[in-house]
Amino acid sequence: SFTRQWFRLLSQGLFQQAVSCLDEPNSYGELWSEKQIRDVLLDYTNSAAAVVIDPDLLKGDGEPHLGEFNDGSGFWFEMNLPLNGGWSDLTVQFEFRHHSNKFAVILHDIHVL
């Protein structure tokens, strides 16, 4: 549900609010910014007209995959990005890492698998 809500924020143009949902940098030390997300969309579509769609408006589920890290530190989740009226080949990868009594949300990467 977190990922679908995160996509909804992007679909409403609330990129900064979506970025504010991220708690930590990824394993490469990268804390994703609005500009980086927009740049990935631009590179993928080769057009400034890339429009993220509310996932609830599309048929299908975006091929979600969930797994647990072998060391027990949390979970990973990936799902295709709803873009320009359908499910794209862009996969958004999140990590949810245990920290005390909550999970830290990490945007690991956005890329074509």
XYZ file of N, CA and C in Angstrom:
339
model
N 0.833 -1.204 0.000
C 0.000 0.000 0.000
C 0.870 1.256 0.000
N 2.058 1.184 0.651
C 2.936 2.359 0.656
C 3.309 2.754 -0.771
N 3.707 1.771 -1.571
C 4.170 2.056 -2.929
C 3.047 2.638 -3.782
N 1.862 2.095 -3.663
C 0.743 2.624 -4.434
C 0.440 4.059 -4.030
N 0.516 4.359 -2.738
C 0.298 5.732 -2.278
C 1.422 6.643 -2.772
N 2.639 6.129 -2.792
C 3.788 6.905 -3.272
C 3.601 7.240 -4.748
N 3.143 6.263 -5.543
C 2.847 6.523 -6.950
C 1.731 7.559 -7.088
N 0.722 7.475 -6.215
C -0.380 8.440 -6.246
C 0.139 9.863 -6.044
N 1.085 10.035 -5.118
C 1.676 11.357 -4.907
C 2.343 11.858 -6.188
N 3.101 10.983 -6.835
C 3.746 11.371 -8.093
C 2.704 11.726 -9.147
N 1.616 10.962 -9.205
C 0.574 11.208 -10.211
C -0.111 12.553 -9.987
N -0.086 13.031 -8.761
C -0.680 14.332 -8.429
C 0.335 15.469 -8.558
N 1.538 15.138 -9.014
C 2.581 16.154 -9.157
C 3.256 16.507 -7.852
N 3.015 15.723 -6.803
C 3.559 16.006 -5.471
C 4.893 15.272 -5.268
N 5.830 15.539 -6.162
C 7.121 14.862 -6.129
C 7.862 15.147 -4.824
N 7.835 16.394 -4.381
C 8.560 16.741 -3.155
C 7.961 16.018 -1.949
N 6.658 15.894 -1.913
C 6.016 15.154 -0.826
C 6.397 13.672 -0.888
N 6.476 13.118 -2.090
C 6.899 11.720 -2.247
C 8.334 11.544 -1.764
N 9.196 12.467 -2.114
C 10.598 12.409 -1.681
C 10.691 12.518 -0.156
N 9.815 13.293 0.442
C 9.851 13.462 1.908
C 9.454 12.179 2.640
N 8.870 11.208 1.936
C 8.525 9.916 2.536
C 9.745 9.007 2.681
N 10.848 9.382 2.044
C 12.064 8.565 2.072
C 12.884 8.932 3.296
N 13.358 7.922 4.020
C 14.036 8.154 5.290
C 15.553 8.146 5.216
N 16.107 7.355 4.303
C 17.557 7.156 4.299
C 18.073 7.025 2.872
N 19.371 7.270 2.701
C 19.986 6.992 1.396
C 20.026 5.488 1.131
N 20.154 5.128 -0.133
C 20.279 3.718 -0.485
C 21.693 3.223 -0.200
N 21.984 2.006 -0.548
C 23.289 1.412 -0.245
C 24.432 2.085 -1.008
N 24.097 2.910 -2.001
C 25.106 3.663 -2.743
C 25.291 5.068 -2.178
N 24.588 5.360 -1.073
C 24.685 6.675 -0.451
C 23.815 7.730 -1.107
N 22.900 7.295 -1.953
C 22.052 8.208 -2.714
C 20.680 8.352 -2.064
N 20.346 9.566 -1.644
C 18.998 9.867 -1.175
C 18.303 10.557 -2.341
N 17.378 9.870 -2.951
C 16.762 10.341 -4.186
C 16.083 11.688 -4.011
N 16.207 12.531 -5.026
C 15.604 13.863 -5.037
C 14.519 13.925 -6.110
N 13.728 14.972 -6.051
C 12.706 15.193 -7.075
C 13.352 15.251 -8.461
N 14.461 15.961 -8.570
C 15.140 16.090 -9.857
C 15.602 14.734 -10.396
N 16.145 13.906 -9.533
C 16.601 12.590 -9.986
C 15.441 11.733 -10.503
N 14.323 11.775 -9.806
C 13.150 11.015 -10.240
C 12.655 11.547 -11.584
N 12.549 12.861 -11.704
C 12.107 13.455 -12.970
C 13.087 13.131 -14.101
N 14.386 13.138 -13.806
C 15.390 12.815 -14.822
C 15.260 11.376 -15.313
N 14.969 10.440 -14.404
C 14.766 9.045 -14.808
C 13.556 8.941 -15.734
N 12.482 9.633 -15.392
C 11.282 9.610 -16.228
C 11.569 10.211 -17.604
N 12.313 11.295 -17.619
C 12.677 11.947 -18.876
C 13.555 11.029 -19.724
N 14.540 10.418 -19.109
C 15.419 9.503 -19.840
C 14.644 8.312 -20.401
N 13.721 7.782 -19.622
C 12.965 6.611 -20.042
C 12.024 6.936 -21.200
N 11.304 8.042 -21.085
C 10.292 8.375 -22.096
C 10.857 9.208 -23.235
N 12.040 9.777 -22.999
C 12.647 10.676 -23.982
C 11.722 11.852 -24.273
N 10.953 12.220 -23.242
C 9.981 13.292 -23.391
C 9.691 13.908 -22.030
N 9.521 15.205 -22.018
C 9.163 15.891 -20.773
C 7.698 15.640 -20.411
N 6.978 14.933 -21.274
C 5.553 14.704 -21.057
C 5.272 13.403 -20.297
N 6.249 12.871 -19.592
C 6.028 11.656 -18.809
C 5.028 11.955 -17.696
N 3.975 11.148 -17.630
C 2.931 11.368 -16.627
C 2.749 10.090 -15.822
N 3.032 10.173 -14.522
C 2.773 9.049 -13.626
C 1.269 8.980 -13.395
N 0.734 7.775 -13.424
C -0.705 7.546 -13.308
C -1.016 6.934 -11.937
N -2.155 7.294 -11.381
C -2.625 6.646 -10.159
C -2.799 5.159 -10.467
N -2.109 4.281 -9.732
C -2.178 2.846 -10.048
C -3.585 2.265 -9.949
N -4.451 2.889 -9.166
C -5.812 2.379 -9.036
C -6.649 2.608 -10.296
N -6.148 3.417 -11.226
C -6.871 3.684 -12.455
C -6.504 2.709 -13.569
N -5.557 1.814 -13.310
C -5.075 0.882 -14.321
C -5.518 -0.548 -14.019
N -5.649 -1.325 -15.059
C -5.875 -2.756 -14.888
C -4.544 -3.398 -14.551
N -4.576 -4.486 -13.841
C -3.351 -5.177 -13.464
C -2.799 -4.643 -12.156
N -1.669 -5.207 -11.763
C -1.128 -4.851 -10.450
C 0.298 -4.298 -10.486
N 0.895 -4.171 -11.667
C 2.248 -3.645 -11.744
C 3.327 -4.649 -11.392
N 2.976 -5.922 -11.356
C 3.915 -7.013 -11.083
C 4.736 -6.796 -9.798
N 4.072 -6.665 -8.665
C 4.802 -6.448 -7.407
C 5.556 -7.704 -6.959
N 6.705 -7.503 -6.367
C 7.499 -8.586 -5.786
C 7.998 -8.123 -4.424
N 7.867 -8.988 -3.445
C 8.277 -8.706 -2.072
C 9.198 -9.809 -1.599
N 10.238 -9.424 -0.892
C 11.148 -10.413 -0.330
C 11.754 -9.913 0.969
N 12.291 -10.826 1.727
C 12.935 -10.478 2.994
C 14.450 -10.617 2.827
N 15.188 -9.681 3.412
C 16.643 -9.766 3.372
C 17.111 -10.965 4.192
N 18.121 -11.662 3.700
C 18.635 -12.860 4.369
C 19.104 -12.594 5.785
N 19.575 -11.365 6.048
C 20.090 -11.049 7.382
C 18.984 -10.627 8.356
N 17.722 -10.625 7.899
C 16.600 -10.278 8.769
C 16.441 -8.791 9.035
N 17.167 -7.950 8.297
C 17.143 -6.505 8.557
C 15.940 -5.792 7.967
N 15.127 -6.499 7.202
C 13.961 -5.853 6.617
C 13.512 -6.544 5.348
N 12.864 -5.763 4.504
C 12.241 -6.287 3.304
C 12.588 -5.426 2.097
N 12.523 -6.035 0.923
C 12.630 -5.285 -0.320
C 11.307 -5.456 -1.070
N 10.970 -4.456 -1.854
C 9.748 -4.491 -2.639
C 10.005 -3.786 -3.958
N 9.532 -4.391 -5.036
C 9.652 -3.738 -6.334
C 8.353 -3.880 -7.097
N 8.117 -2.875 -7.943
C 6.859 -2.833 -8.687
C 7.066 -1.927 -9.897
N 6.396 -2.246 -10.993
C 6.492 -1.401 -12.181
C 5.803 -0.065 -11.942
N 6.321 0.957 -12.576
C 5.799 2.318 -12.428
C 4.640 2.538 -13.400
N 3.485 3.017 -12.909
C 2.367 3.337 -13.799
C 2.657 4.665 -14.511
N 2.814 4.598 -15.820
C 3.305 5.761 -16.555
C 2.604 5.873 -17.906
N 2.176 7.091 -18.230
C 1.589 7.400 -19.544
C 0.477 6.425 -19.943
N -0.404 6.139 -19.008
C -1.596 5.349 -19.314
C -1.472 3.855 -19.170
N -0.329 3.355 -18.705
C -0.165 1.911 -18.534
C 0.977 1.594 -17.591
N 1.208 0.317 -17.404
C 2.329 -0.119 -16.564
C 3.591 -0.101 -17.422
N 4.600 0.632 -16.995
C 5.835 0.768 -17.770
C 6.809 -0.361 -17.449
N 7.928 -0.365 -18.154
C 9.016 -1.288 -17.875
C 9.910 -0.777 -16.749
N 9.661 0.450 -16.305
C 10.453 0.998 -15.202
C 10.033 0.338 -13.902
N 10.987 -0.217 -13.211
C 10.732 -0.859 -11.925
C 11.247 0.034 -10.810
N 10.402 0.282 -9.839
C 10.787 1.066 -8.670
C 11.089 0.076 -7.550
N 12.287 0.196 -6.979
C 12.730 -0.727 -5.936
C 12.859 0.018 -4.611
N 12.136 -0.473 -3.618
C 12.194 0.082 -2.271
C 12.808 -0.930 -1.315
N 13.369 -0.415 -0.248
C 13.779 -1.232 0.890
C 13.072 -0.690 2.115
N 12.693 -1.590 2.997
C 12.074 -1.233 4.272
C 12.933 -1.897 5.344
N 13.738 -1.082 6.023
C 14.718 -1.601 6.988
C 14.222 -1.379 8.417
N 14.375 -2.441 9.249
C 14.003 -2.354 10.671
C 14.886 -1.327 11.385
N 14.245 -0.415 12.094
C 14.938 0.522 12.980
C 14.065 0.701 14.214
N 14.512 0.170 15.308
C 13.735 0.219 16.555
C 12.341 -0.339 16.307
N 11.330 0.507 16.495
C 9.940 0.046 16.362
C 9.293 0.465 15.048
N 10.109 0.837 14.062
C 9.540 1.261 12.789
C 10.433 0.777 11.648
N 9.974 1.004 10.441
C 10.753 0.699 9.253
C 11.219 1.995 8.618
N 12.484 2.044 8.221
C 12.988 3.149 7.413
C 12.686 2.829 5.958
N 12.202 3.816 5.227
C 11.866 3.647 3.819
C 13.024 4.170 2.979
N 13.478 3.328 2.055
C 14.617 3.671 1.203
C 14.212 3.416 -0.243
N 14.395 4.412 -1.090
C 14.230 4.199 -2.525
C 15.577 3.726 -3.037
N 15.645 2.447 -3.374
C 16.916 1.872 -3.809
C 17.242 2.282 -5.244
N 16.277 2.126 -6.158
C 16.561 2.452 -7.548
C 15.270 2.490 -8.357
N 15.365 3.159 -9.512
C 14.308 3.144 -10.521
C 15.010 2.842 -11.834
N 14.708 1.706 -12.430
C 15.366 1.331 -13.688
C 14.581 0.234 -14.402
N 14.947 -0.008 -15.635
C 14.336 -1.094 -16.410
C 15.059 -2.371 -16.031
N 14.299 -3.369 -15.616
C 14.899 -4.663 -15.283
C 15.094 -5.498 -16.519
